[in-house]
mmCIF file of N, CA and C in Angstrom:
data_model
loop_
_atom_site.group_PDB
_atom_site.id
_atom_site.type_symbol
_atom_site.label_atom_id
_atom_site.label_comp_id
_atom_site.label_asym_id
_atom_site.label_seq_id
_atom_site.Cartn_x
_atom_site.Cartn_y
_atom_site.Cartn_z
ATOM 1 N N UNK A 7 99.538 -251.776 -271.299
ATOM 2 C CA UNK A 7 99.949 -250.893 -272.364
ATOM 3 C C UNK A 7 101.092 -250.024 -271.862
ATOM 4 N N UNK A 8 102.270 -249.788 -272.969
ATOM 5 C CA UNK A 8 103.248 -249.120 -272.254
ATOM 6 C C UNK A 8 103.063 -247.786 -272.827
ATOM 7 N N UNK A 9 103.511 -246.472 -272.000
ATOM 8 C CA UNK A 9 103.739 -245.283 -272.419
ATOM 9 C C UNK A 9 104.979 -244.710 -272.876
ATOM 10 N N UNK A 10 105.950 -245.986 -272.666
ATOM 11 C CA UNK A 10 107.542 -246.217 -273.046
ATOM 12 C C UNK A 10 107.259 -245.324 -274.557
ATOM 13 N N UNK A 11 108.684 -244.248 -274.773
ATOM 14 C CA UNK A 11 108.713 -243.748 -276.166
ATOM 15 C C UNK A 11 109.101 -244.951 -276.995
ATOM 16 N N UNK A 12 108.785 -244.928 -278.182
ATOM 17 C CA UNK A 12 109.367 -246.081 -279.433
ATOM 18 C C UNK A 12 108.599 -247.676 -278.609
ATOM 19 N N UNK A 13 107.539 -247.751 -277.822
ATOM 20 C CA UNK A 13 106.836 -249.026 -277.483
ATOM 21 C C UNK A 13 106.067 -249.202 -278.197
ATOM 22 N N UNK A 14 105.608 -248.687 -279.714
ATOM 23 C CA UNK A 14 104.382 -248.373 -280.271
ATOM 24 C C UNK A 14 103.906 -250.417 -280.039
ATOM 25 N N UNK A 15 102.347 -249.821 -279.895
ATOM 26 C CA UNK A 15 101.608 -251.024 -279.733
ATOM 27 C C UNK A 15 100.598 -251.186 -280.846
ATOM 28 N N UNK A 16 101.139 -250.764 -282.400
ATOM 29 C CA UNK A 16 100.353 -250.647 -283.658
ATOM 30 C C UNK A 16 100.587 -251.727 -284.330
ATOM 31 N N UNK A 17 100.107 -252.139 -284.755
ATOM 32 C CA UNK A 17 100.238 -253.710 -285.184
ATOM 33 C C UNK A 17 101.163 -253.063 -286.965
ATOM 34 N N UNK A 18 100.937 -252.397 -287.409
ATOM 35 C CA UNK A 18 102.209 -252.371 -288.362
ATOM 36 C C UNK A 18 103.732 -251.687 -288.081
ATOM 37 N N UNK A 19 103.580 -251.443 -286.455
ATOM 38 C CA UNK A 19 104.893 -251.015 -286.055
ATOM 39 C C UNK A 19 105.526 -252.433 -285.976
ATOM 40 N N UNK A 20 105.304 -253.328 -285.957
ATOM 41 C CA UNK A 20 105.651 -254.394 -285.371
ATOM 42 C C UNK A 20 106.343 -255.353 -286.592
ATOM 43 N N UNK A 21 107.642 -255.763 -286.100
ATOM 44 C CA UNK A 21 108.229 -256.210 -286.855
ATOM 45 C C UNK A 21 107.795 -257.879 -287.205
ATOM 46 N N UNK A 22 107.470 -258.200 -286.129
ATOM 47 C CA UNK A 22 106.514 -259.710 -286.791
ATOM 48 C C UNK A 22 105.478 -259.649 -287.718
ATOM 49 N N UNK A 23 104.470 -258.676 -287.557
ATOM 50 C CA UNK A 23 103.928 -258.350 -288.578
ATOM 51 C C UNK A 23 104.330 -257.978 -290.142
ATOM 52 N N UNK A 24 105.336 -257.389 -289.894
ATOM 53 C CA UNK A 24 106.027 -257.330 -291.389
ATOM 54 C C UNK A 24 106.649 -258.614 -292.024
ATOM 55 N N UNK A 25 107.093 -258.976 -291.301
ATOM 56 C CA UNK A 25 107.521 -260.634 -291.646
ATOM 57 C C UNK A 25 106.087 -261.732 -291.998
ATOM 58 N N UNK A 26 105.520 -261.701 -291.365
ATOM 59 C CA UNK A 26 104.101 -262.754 -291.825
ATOM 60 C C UNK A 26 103.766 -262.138 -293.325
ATOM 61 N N UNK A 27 103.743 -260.360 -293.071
ATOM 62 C CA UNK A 27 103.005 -260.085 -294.668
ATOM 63 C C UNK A 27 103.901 -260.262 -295.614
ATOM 64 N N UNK A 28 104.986 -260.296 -295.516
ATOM 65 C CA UNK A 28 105.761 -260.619 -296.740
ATOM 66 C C UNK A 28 106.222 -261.900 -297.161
ATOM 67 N N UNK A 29 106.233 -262.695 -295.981
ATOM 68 C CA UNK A 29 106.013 -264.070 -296.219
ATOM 69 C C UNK A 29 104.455 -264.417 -297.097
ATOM 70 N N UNK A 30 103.781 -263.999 -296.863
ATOM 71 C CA UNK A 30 102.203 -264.285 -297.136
ATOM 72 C C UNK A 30 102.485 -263.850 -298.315
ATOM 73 N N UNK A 31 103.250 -262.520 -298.947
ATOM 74 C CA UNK A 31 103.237 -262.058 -300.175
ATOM 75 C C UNK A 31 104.059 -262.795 -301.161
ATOM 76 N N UNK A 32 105.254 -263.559 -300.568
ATOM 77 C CA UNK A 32 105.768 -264.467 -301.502
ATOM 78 C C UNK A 32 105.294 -265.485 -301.667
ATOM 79 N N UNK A 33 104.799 -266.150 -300.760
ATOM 80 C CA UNK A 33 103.997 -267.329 -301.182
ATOM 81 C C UNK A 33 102.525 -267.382 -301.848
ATOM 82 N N UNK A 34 102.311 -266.051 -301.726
ATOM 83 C CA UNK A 34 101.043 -266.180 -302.796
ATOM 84 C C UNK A 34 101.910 -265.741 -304.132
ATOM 85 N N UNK A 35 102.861 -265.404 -304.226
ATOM 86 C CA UNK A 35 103.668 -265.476 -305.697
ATOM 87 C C UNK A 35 103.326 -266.724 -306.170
ATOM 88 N N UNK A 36 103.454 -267.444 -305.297
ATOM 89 C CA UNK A 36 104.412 -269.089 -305.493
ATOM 90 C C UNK A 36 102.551 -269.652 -306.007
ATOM 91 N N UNK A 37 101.696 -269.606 -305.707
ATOM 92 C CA UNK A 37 100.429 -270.085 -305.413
ATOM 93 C C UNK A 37 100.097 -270.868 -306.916
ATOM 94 N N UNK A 38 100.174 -269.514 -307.878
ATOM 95 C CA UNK A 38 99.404 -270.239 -309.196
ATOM 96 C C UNK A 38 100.663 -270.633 -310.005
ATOM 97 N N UNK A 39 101.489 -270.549 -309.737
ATOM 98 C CA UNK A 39 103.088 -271.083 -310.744
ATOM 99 C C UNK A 39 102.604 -272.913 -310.028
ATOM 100 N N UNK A 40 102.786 -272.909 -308.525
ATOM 101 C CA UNK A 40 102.547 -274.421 -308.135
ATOM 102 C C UNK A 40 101.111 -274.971 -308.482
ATOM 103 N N UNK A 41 100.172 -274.344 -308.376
ATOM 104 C CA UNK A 41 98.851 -275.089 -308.533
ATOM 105 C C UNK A 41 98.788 -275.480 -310.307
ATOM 106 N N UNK A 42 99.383 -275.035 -311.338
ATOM 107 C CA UNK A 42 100.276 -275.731 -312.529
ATOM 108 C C UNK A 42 100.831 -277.002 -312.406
ATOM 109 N N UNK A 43 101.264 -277.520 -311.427
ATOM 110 C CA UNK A 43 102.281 -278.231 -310.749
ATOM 111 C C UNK A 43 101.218 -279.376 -310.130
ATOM 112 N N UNK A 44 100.139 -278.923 -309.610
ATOM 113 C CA UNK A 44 99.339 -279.979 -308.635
ATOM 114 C C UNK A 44 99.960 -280.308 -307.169
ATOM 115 N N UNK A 45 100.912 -278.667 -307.138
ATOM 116 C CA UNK A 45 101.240 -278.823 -305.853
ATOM 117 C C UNK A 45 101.048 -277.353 -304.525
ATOM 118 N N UNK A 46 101.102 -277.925 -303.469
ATOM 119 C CA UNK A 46 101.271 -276.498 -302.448
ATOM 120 C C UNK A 46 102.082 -276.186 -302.344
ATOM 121 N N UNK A 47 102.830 -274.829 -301.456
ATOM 122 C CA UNK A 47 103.749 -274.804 -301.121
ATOM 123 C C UNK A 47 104.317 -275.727 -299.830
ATOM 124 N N UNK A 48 104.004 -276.050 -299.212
ATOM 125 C CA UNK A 48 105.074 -276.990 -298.173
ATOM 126 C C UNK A 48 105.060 -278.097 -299.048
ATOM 127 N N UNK A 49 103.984 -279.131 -299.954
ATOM 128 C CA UNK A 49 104.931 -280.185 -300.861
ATOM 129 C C UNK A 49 106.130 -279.790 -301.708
ATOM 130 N N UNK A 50 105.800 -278.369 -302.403
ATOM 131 C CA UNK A 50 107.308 -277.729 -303.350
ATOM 132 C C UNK A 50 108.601 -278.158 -302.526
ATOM 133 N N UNK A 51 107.969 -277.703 -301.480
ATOM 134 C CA UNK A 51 109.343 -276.939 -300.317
ATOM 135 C C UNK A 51 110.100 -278.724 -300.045
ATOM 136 N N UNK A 52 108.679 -280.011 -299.950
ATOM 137 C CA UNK A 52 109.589 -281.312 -299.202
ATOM 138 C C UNK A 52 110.142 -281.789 -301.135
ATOM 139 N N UNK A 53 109.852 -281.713 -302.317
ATOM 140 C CA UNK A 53 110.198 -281.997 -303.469
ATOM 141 C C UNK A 53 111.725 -281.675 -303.505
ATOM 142 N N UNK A 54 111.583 -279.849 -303.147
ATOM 143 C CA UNK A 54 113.113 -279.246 -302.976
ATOM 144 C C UNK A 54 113.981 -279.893 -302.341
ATOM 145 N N UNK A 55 113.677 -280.649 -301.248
ATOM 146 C CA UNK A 55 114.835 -281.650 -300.588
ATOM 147 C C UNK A 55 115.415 -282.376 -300.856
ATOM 148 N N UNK A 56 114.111 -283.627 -301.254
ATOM 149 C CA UNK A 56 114.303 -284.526 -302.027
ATOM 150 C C UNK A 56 115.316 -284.466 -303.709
ATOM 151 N N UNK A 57 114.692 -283.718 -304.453
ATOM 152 C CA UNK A 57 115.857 -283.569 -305.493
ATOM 153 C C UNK A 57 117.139 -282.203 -305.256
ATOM 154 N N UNK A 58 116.847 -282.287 -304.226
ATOM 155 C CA UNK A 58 118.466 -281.991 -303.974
ATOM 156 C C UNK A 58 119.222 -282.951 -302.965
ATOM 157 N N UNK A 59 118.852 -283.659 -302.354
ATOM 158 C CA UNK A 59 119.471 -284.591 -301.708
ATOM 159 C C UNK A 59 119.121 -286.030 -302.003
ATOM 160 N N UNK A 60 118.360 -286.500 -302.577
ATOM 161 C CA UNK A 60 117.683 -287.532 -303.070
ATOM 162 C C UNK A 60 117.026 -288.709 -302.056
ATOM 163 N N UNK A 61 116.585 -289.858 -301.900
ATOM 164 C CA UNK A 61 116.194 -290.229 -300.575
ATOM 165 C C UNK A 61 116.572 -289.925 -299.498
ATOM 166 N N UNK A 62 115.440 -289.477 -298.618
ATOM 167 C CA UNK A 62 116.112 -288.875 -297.244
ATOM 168 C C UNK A 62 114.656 -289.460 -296.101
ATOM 169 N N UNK A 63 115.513 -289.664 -295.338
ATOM 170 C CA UNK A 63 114.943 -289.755 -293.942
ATOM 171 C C UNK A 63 113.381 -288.898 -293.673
ATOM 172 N N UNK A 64 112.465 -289.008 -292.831
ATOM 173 C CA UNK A 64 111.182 -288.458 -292.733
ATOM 174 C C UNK A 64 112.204 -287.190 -291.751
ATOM 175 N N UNK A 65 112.799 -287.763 -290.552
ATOM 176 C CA UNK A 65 113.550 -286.574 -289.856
ATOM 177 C C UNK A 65 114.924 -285.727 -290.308
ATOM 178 N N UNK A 66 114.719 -286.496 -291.154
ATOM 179 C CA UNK A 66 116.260 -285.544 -292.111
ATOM 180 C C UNK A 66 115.407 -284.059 -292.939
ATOM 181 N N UNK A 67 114.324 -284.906 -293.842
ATOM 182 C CA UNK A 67 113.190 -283.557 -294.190
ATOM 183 C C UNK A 67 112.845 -282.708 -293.654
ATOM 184 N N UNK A 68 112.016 -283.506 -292.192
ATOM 185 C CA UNK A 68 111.772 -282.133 -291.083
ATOM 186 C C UNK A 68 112.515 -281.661 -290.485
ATOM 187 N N UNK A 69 113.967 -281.845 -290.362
ATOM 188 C CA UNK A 69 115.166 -280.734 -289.830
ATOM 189 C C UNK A 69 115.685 -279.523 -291.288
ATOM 190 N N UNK A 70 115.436 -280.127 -292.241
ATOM 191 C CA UNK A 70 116.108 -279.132 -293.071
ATOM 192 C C UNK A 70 114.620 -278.292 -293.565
ATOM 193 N N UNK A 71 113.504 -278.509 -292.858
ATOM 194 C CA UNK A 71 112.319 -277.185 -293.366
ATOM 195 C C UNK A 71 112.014 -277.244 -292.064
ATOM 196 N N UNK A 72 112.357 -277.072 -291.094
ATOM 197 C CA UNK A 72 112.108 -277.149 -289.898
ATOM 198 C C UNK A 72 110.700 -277.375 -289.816
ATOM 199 N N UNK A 73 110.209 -278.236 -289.879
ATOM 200 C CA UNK A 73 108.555 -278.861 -289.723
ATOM 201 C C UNK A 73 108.402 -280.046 -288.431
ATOM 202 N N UNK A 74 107.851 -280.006 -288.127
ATOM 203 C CA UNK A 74 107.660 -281.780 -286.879
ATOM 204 C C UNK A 74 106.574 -282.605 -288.018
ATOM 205 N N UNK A 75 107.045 -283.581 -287.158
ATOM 206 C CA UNK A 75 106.838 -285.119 -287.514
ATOM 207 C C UNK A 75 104.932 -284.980 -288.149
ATOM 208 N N UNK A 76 104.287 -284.228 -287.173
ATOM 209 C CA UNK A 76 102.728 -283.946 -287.290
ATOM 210 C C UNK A 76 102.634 -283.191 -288.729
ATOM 211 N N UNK A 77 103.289 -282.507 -288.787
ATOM 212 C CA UNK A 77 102.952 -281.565 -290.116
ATOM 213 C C UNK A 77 103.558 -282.377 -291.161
ATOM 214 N N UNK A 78 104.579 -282.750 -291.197
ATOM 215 C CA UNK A 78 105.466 -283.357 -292.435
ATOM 216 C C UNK A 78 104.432 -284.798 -292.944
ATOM 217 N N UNK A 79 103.822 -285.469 -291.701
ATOM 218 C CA UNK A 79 103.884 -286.881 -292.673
ATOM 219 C C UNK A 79 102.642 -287.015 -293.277
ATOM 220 N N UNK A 80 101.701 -285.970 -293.103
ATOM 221 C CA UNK A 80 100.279 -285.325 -293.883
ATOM 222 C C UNK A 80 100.920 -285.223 -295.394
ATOM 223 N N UNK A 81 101.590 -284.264 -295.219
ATOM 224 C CA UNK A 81 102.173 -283.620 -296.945
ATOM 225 C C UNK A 81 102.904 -284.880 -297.842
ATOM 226 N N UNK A 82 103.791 -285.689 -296.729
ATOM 227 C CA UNK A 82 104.337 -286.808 -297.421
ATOM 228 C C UNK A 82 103.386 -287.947 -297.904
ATOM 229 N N UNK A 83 102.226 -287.987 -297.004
ATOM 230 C CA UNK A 83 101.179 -289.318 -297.535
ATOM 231 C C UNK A 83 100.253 -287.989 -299.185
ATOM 232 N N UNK A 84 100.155 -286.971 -298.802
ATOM 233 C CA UNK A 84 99.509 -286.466 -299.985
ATOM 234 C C UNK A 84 100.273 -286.166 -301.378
ATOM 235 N N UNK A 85 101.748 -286.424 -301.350
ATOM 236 C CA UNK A 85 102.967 -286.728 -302.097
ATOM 237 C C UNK A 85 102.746 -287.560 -302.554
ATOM 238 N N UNK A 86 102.850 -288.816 -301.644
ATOM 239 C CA UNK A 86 102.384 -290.296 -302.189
ATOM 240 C C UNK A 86 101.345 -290.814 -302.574
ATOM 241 N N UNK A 87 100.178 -290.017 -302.421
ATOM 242 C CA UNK A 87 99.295 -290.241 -303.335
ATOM 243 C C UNK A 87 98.932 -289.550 -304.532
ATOM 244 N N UNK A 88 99.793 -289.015 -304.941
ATOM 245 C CA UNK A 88 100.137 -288.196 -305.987
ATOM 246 C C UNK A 88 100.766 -288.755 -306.781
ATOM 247 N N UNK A 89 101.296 -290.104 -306.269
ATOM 248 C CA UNK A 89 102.311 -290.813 -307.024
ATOM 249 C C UNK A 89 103.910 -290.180 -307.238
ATOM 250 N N UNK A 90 104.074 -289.247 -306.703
ATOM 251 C CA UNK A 90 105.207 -287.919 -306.739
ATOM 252 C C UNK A 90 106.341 -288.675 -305.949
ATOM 253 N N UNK A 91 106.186 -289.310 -304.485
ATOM 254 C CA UNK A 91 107.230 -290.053 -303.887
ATOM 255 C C UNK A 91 106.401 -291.626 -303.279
ATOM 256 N N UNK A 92 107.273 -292.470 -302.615
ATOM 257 C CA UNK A 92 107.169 -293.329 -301.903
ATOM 258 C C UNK A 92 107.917 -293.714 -300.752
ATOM 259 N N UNK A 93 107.134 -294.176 -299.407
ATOM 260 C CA UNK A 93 107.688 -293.807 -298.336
ATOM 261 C C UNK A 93 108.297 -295.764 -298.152
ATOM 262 N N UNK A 94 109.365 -295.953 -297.478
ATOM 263 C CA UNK A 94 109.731 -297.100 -297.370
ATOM 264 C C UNK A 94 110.364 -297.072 -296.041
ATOM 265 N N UNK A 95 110.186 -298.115 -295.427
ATOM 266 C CA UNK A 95 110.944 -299.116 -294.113
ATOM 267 C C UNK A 95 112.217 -298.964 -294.628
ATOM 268 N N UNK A 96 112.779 -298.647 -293.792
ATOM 269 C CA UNK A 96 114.250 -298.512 -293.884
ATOM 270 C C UNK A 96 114.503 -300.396 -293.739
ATOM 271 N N UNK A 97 115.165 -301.098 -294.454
ATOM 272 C CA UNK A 97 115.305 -302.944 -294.018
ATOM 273 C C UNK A 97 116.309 -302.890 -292.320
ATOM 274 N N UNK A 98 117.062 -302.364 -291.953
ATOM 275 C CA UNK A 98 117.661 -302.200 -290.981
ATOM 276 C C UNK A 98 117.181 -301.341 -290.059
ATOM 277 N N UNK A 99 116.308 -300.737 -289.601
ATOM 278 C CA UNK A 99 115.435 -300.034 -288.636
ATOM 279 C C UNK A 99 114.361 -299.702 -289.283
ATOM 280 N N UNK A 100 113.068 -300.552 -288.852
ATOM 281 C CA UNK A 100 112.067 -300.841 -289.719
ATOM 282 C C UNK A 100 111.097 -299.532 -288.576
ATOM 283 N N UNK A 101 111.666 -298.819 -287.632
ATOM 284 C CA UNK A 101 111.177 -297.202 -287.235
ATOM 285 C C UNK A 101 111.284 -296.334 -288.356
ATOM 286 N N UNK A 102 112.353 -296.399 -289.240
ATOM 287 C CA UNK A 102 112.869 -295.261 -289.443
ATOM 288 C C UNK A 102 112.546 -295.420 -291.074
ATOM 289 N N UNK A 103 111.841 -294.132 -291.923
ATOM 290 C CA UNK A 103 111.152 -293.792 -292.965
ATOM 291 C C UNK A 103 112.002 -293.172 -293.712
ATOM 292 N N UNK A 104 111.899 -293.584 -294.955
ATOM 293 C CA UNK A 104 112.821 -293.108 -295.815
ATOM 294 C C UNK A 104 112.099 -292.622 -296.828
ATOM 295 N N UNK A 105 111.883 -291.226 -297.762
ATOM 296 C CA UNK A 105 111.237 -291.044 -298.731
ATOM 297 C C UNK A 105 111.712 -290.849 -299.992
ATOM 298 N N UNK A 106 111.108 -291.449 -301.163
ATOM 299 C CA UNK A 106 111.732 -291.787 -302.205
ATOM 300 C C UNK A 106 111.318 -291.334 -303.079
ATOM 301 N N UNK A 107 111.794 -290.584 -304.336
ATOM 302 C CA UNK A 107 111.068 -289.851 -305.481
ATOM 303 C C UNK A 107 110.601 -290.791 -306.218
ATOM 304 N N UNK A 108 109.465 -290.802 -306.855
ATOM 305 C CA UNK A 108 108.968 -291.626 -308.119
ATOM 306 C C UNK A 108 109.262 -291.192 -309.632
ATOM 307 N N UNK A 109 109.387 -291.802 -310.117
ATOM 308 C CA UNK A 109 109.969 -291.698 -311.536
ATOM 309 C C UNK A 109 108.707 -290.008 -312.058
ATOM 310 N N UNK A 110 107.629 -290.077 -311.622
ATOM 311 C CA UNK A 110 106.952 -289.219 -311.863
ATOM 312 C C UNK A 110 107.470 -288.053 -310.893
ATOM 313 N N UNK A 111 107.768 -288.341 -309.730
ATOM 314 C CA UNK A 111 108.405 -286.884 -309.219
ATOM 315 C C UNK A 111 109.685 -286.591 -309.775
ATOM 316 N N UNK A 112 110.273 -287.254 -310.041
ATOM 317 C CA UNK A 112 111.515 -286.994 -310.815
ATOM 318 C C UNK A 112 111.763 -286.042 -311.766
ATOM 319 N N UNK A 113 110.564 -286.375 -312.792
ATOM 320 C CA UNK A 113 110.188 -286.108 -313.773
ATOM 321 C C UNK A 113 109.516 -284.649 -313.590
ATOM 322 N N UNK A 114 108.691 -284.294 -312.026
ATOM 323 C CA UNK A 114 107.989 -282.921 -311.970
ATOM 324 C C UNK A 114 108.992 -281.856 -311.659
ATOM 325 N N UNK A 115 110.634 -282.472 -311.726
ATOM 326 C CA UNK A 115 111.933 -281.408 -311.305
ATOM 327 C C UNK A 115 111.950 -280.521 -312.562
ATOM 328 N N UNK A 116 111.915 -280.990 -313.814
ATOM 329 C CA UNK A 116 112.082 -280.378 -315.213
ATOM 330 C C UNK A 116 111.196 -279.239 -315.374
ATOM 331 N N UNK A 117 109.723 -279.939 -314.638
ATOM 332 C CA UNK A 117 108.416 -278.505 -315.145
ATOM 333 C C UNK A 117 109.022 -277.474 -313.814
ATOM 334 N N UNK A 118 109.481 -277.748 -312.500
ATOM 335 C CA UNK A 118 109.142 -277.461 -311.413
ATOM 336 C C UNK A 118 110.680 -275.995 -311.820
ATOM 337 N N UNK A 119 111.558 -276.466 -312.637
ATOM 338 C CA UNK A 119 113.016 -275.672 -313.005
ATOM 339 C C UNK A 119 112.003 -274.179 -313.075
ATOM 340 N N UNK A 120 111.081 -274.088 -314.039
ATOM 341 C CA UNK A 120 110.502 -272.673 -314.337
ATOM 342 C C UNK A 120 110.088 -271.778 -313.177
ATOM 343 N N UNK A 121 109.977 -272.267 -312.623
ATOM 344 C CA UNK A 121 109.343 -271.148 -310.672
ATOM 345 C C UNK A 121 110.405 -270.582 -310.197
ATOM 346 N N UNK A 122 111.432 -271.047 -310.165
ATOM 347 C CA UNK A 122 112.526 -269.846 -309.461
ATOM 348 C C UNK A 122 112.636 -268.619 -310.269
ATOM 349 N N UNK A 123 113.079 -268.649 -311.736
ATOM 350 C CA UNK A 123 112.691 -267.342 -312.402
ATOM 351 C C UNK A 123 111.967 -266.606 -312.684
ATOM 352 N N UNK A 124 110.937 -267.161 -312.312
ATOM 353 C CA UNK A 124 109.292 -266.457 -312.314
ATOM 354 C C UNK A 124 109.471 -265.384 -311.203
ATOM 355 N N UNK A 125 109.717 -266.197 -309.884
ATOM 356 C CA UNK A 125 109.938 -265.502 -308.614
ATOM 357 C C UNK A 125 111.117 -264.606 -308.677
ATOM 358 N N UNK A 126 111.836 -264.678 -308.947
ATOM 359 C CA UNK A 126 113.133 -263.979 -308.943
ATOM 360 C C UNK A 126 112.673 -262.405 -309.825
ATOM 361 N N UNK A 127 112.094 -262.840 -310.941
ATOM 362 C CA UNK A 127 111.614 -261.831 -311.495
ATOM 363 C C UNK A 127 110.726 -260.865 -310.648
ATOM 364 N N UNK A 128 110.095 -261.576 -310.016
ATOM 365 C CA UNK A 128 108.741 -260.562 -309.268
ATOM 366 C C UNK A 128 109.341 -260.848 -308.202
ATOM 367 N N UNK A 129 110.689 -260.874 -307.580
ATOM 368 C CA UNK A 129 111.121 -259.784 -306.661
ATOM 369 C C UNK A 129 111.761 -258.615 -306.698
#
């Protein structure tokens, strides 16, 4: 323990702490607008990629939400069984995963338009 002035060791002095709770506070914004949706927030977040960039790579996804390979391909198989995307063999590097919107995820971009103004509002 330090006796350093300004070392406070209070857990709401602490600037990580303020960051988790307000993270925690926007995403429970996000909670019942997505569960409308039949989705969580980290599927919203891999949808957001996808229709903004349209098929993309399994490691193209997890660099732009910074996620690893362990976390991402849980959410992507529970995507795909949602019928929301489909994951495919790339034909030329049959390593490398490509994920693909389904006419039904396509389709969840139109309901999915209403959540940013919701949020925007209740910030």
């Amino acid at each position: 323990m330090s006796d350093e002035p300004g070392a406070s060791m209070l857990v709401e002095d602490q600037m990580c702490f303020a960051l988790y709770a307000a993270s925690r506070a926007v995403t429970g914004l996000y909670r019942p607008l997505l569960d409308e949706l039949g989705l969580t927030y980290p599927q919203y977040l891999v949808l957001l990629v996808l229709w903004a960039e349209g098929p993309s790579q399994v490691k193209d996804i997890g660099a732009a939400l910074a996620l690893d390979y362990g976390t991402l391909s849980p959410l992507i198989k529970r995507l795909e069984k949602a019928g929301l995307v489909s994951r495919q063999r790339k034909a030329d590097d049959e390593r490398s995963v490509q994920v693909v919107l389904t006419d039904e995820g396509v389709a969840l971009r139109e309901k999915a338009r209403a959540v940013p103004p919701v949020i925007a509002e209740a910030m």
